[in-house]
PDB file of C-alpha atoms and ligand atoms in Angstrom:
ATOM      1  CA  UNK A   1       0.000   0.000   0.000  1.00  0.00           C
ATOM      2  CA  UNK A   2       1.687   3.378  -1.174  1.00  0.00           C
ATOM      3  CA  UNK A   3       1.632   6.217   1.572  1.00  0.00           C
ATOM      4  CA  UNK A   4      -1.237   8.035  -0.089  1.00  0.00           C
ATOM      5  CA  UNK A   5      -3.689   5.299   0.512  1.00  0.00           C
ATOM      6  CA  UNK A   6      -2.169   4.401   3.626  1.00  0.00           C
ATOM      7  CA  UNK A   7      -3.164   7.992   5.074  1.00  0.00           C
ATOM      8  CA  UNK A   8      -6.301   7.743   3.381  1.00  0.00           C
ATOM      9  CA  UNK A   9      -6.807   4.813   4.989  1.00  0.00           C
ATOM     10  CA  UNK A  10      -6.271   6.542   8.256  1.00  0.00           C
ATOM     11  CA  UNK A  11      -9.499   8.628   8.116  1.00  0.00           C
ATOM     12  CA  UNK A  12     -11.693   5.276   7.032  1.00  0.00           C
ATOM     13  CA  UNK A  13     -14.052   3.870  10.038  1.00  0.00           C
ATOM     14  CA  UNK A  14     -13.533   0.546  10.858  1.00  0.00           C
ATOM     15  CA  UNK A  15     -16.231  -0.232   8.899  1.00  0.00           C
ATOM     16  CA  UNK A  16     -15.796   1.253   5.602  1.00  0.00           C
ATOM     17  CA  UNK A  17     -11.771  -0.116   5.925  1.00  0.00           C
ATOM     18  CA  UNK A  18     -13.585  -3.357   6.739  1.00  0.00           C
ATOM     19  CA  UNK A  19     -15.544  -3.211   3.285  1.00  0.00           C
ATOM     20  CA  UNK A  20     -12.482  -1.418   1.337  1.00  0.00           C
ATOM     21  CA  UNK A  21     -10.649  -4.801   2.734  1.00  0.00           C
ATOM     22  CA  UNK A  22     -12.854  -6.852   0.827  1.00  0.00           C
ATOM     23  CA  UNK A  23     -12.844  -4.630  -1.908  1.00  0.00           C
ATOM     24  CA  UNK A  24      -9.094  -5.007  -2.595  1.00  0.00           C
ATOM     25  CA  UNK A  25      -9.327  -8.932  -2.262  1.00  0.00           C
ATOM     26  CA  UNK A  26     -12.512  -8.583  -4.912  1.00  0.00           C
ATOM     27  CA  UNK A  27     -10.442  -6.813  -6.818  1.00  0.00           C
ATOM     28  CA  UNK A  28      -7.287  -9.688  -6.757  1.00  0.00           C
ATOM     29  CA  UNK A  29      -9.441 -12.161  -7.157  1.00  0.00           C
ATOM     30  CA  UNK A  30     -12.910 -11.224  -8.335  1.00  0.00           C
ATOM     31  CA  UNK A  31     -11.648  -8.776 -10.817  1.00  0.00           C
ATOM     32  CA  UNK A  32      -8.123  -9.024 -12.313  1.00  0.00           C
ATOM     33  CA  UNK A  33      -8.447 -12.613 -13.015  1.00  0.00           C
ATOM     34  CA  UNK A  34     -12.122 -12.003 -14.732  1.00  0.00           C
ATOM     35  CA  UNK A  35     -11.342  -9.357 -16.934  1.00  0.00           C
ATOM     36  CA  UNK A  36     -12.711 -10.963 -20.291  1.00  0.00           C
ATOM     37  CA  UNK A  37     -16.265 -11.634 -18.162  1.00  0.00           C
ATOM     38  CA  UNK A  38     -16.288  -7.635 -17.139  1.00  0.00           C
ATOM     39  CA  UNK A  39     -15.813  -7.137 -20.684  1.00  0.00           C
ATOM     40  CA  UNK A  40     -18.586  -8.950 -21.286  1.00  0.00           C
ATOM     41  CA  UNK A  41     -20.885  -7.282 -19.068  1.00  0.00           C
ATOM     42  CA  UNK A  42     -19.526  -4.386 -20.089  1.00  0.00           C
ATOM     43  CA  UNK A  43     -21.661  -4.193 -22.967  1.00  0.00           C
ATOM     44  CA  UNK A  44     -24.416  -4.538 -20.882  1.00  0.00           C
ATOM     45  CA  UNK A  45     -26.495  -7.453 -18.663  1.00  0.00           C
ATOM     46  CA  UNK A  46     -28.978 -10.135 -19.655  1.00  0.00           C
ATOM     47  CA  UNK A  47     -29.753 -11.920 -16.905  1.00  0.00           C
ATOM     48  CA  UNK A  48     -32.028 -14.295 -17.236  1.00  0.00           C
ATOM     49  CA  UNK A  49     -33.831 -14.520 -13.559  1.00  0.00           C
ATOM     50  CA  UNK A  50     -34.833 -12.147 -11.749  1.00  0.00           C
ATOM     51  CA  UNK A  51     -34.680 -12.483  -7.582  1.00  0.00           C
ATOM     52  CA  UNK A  52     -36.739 -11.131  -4.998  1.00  0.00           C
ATOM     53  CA  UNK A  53     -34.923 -11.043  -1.548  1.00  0.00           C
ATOM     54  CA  UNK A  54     -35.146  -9.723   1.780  1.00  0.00           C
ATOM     55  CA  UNK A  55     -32.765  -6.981   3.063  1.00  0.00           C
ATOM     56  CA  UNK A  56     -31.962  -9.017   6.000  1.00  0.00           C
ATOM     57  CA  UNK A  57     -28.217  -9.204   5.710  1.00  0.00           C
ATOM     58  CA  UNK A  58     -28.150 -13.149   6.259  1.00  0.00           C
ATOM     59  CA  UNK A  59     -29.530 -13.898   2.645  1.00  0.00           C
ATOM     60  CA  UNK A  60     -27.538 -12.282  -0.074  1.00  0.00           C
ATOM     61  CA  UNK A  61     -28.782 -14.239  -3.161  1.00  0.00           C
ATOM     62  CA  UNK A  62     -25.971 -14.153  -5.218  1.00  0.00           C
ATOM     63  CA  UNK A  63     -24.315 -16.515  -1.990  1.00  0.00           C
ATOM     64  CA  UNK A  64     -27.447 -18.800  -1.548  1.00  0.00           C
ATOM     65  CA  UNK A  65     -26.994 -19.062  -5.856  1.00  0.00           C
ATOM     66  CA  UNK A  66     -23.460 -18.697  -6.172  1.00  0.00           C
ATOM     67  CA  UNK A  67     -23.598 -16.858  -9.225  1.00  0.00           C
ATOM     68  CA  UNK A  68     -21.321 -14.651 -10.534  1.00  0.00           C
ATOM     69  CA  UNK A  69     -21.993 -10.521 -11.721  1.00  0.00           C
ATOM     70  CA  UNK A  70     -24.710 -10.659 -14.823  1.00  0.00           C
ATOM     71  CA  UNK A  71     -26.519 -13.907 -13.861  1.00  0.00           C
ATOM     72  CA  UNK A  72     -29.285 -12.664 -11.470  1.00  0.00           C
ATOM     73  CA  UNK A  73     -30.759  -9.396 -11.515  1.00  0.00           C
ATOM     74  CA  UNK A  74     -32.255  -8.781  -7.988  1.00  0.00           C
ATOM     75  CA  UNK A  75     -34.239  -6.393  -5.723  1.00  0.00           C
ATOM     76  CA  UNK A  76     -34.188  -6.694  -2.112  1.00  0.00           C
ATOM     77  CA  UNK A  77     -36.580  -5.517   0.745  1.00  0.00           C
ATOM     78  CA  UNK A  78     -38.186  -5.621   4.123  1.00  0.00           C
ATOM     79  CA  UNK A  79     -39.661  -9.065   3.597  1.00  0.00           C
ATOM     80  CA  UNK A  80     -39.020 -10.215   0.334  1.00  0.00           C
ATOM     81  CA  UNK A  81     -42.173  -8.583  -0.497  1.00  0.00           C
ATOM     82  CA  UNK A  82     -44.085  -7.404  -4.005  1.00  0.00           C
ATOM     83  CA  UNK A  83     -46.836  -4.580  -3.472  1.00  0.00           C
ATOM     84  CA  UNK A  84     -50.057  -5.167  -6.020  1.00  0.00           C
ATOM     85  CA  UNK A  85     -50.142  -3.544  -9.759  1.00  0.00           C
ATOM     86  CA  UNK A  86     -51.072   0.351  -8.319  1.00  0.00           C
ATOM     87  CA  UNK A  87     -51.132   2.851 -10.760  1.00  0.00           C
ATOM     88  CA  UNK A  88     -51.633   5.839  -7.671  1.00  0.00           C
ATOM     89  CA  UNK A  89     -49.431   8.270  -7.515  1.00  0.00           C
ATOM     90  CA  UNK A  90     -45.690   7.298  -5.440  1.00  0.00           C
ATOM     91  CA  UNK A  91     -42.434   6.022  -6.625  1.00  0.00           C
ATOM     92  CA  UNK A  92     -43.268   2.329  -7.233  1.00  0.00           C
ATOM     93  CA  UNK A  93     -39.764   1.453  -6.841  1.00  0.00           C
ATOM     94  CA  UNK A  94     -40.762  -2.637  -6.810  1.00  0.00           C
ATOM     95  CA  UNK A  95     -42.963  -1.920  -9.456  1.00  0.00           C
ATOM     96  CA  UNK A  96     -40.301  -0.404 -11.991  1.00  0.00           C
ATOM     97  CA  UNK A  97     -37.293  -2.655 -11.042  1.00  0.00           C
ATOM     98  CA  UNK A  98     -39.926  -5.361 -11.945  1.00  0.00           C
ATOM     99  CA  UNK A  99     -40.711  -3.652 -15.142  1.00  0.00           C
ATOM    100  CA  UNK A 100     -37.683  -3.371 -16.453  1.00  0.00           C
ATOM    101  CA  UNK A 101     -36.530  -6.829 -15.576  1.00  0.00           C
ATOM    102  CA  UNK A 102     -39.619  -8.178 -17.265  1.00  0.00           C
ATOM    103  CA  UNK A 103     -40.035  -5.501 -20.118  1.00  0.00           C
ATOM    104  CA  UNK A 104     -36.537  -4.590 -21.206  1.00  0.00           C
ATOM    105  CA  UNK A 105     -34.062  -7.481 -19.723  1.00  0.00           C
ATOM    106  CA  UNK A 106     -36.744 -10.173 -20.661  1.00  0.00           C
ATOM    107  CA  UNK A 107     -35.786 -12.570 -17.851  1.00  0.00           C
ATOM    108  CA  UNK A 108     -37.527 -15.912 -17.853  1.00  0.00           C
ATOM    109  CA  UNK A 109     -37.842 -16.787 -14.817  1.00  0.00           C
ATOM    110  CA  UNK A 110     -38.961 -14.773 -11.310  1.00  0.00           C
ATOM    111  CA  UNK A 111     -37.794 -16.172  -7.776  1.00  0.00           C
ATOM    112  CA  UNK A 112     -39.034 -14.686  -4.900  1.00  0.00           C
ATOM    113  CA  UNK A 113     -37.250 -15.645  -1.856  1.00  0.00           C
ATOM    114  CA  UNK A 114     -38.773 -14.960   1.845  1.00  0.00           C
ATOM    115  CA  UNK A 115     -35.835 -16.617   4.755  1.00  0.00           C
ATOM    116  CA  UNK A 116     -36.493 -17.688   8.368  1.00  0.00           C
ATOM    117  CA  UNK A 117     -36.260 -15.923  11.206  1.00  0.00           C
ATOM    118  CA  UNK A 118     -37.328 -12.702   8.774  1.00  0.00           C
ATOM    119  CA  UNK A 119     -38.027  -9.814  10.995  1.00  0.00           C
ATOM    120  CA  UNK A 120     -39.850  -8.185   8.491  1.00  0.00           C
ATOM    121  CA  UNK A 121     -42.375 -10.973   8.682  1.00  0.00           C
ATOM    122  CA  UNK A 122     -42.178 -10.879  12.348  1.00  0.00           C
ATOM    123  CA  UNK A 123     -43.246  -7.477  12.828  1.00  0.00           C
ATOM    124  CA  UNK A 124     -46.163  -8.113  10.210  1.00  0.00           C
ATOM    125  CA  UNK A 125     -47.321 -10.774  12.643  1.00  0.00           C
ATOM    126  CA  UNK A 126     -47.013  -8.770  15.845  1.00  0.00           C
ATOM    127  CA  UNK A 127     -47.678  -5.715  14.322  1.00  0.00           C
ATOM    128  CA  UNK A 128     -44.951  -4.546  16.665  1.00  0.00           C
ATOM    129  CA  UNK A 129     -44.523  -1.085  14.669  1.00  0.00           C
ATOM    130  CA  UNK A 130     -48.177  -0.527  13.705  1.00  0.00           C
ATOM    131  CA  UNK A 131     -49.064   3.614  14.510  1.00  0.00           C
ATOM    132  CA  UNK A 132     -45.422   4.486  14.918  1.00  0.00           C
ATOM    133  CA  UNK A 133     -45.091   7.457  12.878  1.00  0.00           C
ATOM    134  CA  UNK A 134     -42.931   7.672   9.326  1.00  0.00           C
ATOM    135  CA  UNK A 135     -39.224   7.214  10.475  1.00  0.00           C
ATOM    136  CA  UNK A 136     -40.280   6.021  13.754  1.00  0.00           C
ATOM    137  CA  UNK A 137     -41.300   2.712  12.221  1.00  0.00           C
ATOM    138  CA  UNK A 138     -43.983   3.887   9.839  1.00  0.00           C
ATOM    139  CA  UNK A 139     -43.037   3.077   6.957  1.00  0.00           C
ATOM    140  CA  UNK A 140     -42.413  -0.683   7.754  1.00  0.00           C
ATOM    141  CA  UNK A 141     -45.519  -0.900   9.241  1.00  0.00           C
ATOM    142  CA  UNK A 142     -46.705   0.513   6.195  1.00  0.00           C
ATOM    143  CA  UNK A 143     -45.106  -1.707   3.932  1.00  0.00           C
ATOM    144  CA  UNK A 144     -45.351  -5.173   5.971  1.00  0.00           C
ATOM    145  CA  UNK A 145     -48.954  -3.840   5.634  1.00  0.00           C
ATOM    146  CA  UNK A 146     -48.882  -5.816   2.379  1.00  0.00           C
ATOM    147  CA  UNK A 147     -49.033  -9.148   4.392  1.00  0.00           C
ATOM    148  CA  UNK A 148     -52.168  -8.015   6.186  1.00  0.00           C
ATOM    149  CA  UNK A 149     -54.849 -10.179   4.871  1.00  0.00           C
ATOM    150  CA  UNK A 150     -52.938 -13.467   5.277  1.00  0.00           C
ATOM    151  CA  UNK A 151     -52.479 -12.456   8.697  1.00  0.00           C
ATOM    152  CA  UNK A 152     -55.400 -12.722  10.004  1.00  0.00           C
ATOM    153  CA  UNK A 153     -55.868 -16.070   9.085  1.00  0.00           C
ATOM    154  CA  UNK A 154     -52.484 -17.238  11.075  1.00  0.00           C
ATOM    155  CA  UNK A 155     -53.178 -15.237  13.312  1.00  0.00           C
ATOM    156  CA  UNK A 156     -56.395 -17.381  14.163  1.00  0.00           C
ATOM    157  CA  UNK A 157     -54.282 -20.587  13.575  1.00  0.00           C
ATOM    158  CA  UNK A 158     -51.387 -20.056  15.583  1.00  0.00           C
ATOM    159  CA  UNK A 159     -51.262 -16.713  17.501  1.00  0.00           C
ATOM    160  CA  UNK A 160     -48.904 -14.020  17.038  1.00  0.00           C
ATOM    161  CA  UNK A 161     -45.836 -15.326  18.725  1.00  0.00           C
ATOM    162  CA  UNK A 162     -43.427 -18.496  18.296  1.00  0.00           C
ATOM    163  CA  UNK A 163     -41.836 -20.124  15.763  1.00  0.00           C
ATOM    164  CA  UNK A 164     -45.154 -22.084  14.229  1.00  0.00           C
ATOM    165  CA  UNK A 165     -47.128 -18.791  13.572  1.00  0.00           C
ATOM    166  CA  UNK A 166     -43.418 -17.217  12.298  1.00  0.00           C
ATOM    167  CA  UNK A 167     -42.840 -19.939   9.550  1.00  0.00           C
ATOM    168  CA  UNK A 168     -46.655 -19.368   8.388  1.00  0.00           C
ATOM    169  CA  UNK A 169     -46.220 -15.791   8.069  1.00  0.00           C
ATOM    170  CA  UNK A 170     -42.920 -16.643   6.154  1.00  0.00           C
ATOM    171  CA  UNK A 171     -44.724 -18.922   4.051  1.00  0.00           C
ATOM    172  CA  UNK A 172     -47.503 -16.478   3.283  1.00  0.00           C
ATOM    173  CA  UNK A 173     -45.276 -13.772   2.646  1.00  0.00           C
ATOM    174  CA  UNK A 174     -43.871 -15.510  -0.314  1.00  0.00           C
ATOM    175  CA  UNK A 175     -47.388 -16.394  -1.448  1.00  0.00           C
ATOM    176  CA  UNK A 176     -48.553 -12.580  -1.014  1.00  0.00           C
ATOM    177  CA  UNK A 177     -45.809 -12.038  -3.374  1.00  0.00           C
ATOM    178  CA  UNK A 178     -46.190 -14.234  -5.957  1.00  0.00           C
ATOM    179  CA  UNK A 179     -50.056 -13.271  -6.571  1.00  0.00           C
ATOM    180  CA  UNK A 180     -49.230  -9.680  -6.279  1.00  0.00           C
ATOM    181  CA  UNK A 181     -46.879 -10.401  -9.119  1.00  0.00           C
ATOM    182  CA  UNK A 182     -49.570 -11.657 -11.460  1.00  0.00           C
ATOM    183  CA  UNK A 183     -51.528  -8.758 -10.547  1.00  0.00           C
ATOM    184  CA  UNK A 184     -49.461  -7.098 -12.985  1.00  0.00           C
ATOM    185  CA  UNK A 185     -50.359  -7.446 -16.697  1.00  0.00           C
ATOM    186  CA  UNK A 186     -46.949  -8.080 -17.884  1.00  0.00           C
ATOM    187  CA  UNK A 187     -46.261 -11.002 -15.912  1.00  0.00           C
ATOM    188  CA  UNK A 188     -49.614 -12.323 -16.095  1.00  0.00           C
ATOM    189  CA  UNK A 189     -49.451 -12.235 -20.103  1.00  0.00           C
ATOM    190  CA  UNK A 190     -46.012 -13.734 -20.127  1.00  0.00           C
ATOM    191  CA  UNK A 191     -46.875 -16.362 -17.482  1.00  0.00           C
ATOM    192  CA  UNK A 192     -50.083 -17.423 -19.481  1.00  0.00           C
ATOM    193  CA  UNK A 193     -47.989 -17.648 -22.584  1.00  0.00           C
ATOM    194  CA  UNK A 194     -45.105 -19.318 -20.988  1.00  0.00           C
ATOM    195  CA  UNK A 195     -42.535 -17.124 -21.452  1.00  0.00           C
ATOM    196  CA  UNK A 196     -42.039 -16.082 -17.405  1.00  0.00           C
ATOM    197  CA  UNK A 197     -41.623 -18.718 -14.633  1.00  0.00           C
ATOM    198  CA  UNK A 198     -42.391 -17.649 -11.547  1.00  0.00           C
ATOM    199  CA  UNK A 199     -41.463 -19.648  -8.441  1.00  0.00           C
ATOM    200  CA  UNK A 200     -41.301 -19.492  -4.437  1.00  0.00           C
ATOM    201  CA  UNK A 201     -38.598 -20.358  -2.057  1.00  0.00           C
ATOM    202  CA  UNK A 202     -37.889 -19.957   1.322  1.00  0.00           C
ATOM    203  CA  UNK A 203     -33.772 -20.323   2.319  1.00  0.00           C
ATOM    204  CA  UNK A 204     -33.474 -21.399   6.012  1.00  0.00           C
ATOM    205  CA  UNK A 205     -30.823 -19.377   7.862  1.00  0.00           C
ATOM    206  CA  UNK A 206     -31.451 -22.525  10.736  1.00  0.00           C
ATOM    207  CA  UNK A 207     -30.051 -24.965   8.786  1.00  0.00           C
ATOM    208  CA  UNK A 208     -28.869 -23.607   5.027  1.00  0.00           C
ATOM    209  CA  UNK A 209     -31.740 -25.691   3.332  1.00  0.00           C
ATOM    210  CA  UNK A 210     -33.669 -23.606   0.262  1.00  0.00           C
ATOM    211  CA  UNK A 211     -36.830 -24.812   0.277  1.00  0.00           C
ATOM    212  CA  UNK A 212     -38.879 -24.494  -3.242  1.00  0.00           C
ATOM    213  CA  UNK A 213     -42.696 -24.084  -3.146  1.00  0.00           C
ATOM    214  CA  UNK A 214     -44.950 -26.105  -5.048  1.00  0.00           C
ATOM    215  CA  UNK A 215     -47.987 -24.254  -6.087  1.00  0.00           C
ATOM    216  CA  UNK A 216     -50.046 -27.350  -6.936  1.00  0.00           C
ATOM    217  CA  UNK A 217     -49.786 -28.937  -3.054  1.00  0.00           C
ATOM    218  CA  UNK A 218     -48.701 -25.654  -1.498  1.00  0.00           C
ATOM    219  CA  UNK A 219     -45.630 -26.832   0.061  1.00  0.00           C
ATOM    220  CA  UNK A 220     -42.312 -25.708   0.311  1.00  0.00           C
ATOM    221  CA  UNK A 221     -40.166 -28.827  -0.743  1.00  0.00           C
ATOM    222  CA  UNK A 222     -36.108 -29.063  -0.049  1.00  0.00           C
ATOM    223  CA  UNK A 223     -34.409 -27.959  -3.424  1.00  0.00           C
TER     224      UNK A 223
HETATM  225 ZN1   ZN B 301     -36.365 -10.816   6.215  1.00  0.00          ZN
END
């Protein structure tokens, strides 16, 4: 490391010299040795699947797939989740990221993927943040209000607390997000004509098993 960087260096927080760590490794080894696949990609992506993740920091997608840059295009969020087709005024960002994978990048296949243990889905079933104000909470509440409806119906089943009514909620939040997806025209066209895919799974952070759900019996079968 020349003394430039070292002194920049000096004025990183342990965090960001944490990540600028790993960058320099990516770099030796991600990079350097890959340069004819940047090239590639320089020209521009076509991936052909599209993921839905959570934020949670435990399930990066391009780990649980081990793919490399260009293979999965991906959006990530409190819970994994897809709002319904709205055509209100707001910035759909969901909705465009979807577009464009769909529309322009023409990916054939959609994979939404909730996790265990998702606190996202947690708070939907406690409704621990419900009435907290915008930045206070609000807008999760707001957003995890998406899993509302199959709430209820858990919430009847199993209560609002322990690991049974948790997996449920899991479970339903991956359903939630597969029919909003056909609520928009796009994917329902493509899906009827069988050029889009679209497909559950669940990754357990418990014991590293992806579990894929089968829409015909409803269950979430080990991949
Ligand atoms: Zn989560």
């Amino acid at each position: 490391m020349d003394h430039a960087s070292q002194s920049r260096r000096e004025v990183l927080t342990p965090e960001l010299a944490y990540l600028v760590d790993g960058y320099r490794r990516f770099r030796s080894s991600g990079w350097e040795p890959r340069r004819d696949r940047w090239a590639t990609l320089k020209e521009g992506q076509q991936p052909r699947v599209m993921v839905i993740a959570c934020s949670d920091s435990r399930v990066d997608p391009s780990q649980i797939f081990d793919v490399d840059p260009g293979e999965i295009f991906v959006v990530r969020n409190v819970a994994a989740l897809v709002p319904p087709f709205e055509t209100t005024p707001g910035l759909h960002g969901v909705s465009a990221a979807l577009e464009f994978a769909v529309q322009f990048l023409k990916v054939s296949e959609i994979v939404v993927m909730g996790h265990g243990m998702c606190g996202g889905c947690q708070a939907a079933l406690t409704q621990s943040m419900h009435g907290c104000e915008p930045g206070r909470g609000g807008f999760v509440a707001d957003w995890i209000s998406l899993l509302d409806g199959a709430r209820d119906d858990i919430v009847q089943r199993h209560g609002t607390s322990g690991r049974e009514a948790e997996r449920a909620m899991e479970q339903a939040g991956v359903r939630v997000s597969l029919n909003n997806l056909r609520t928009f025209p796009c994917v329902a066209t493509k899906e009827a004509r069988g050029d889009l895919r679209l497909t559950g799974a669940l990754f357990s952070i418990t014991d590293g098993v992806l579990r894929l759900l089968d829409e015909t019996t409803g269950e979430f079968v080990p991949a």
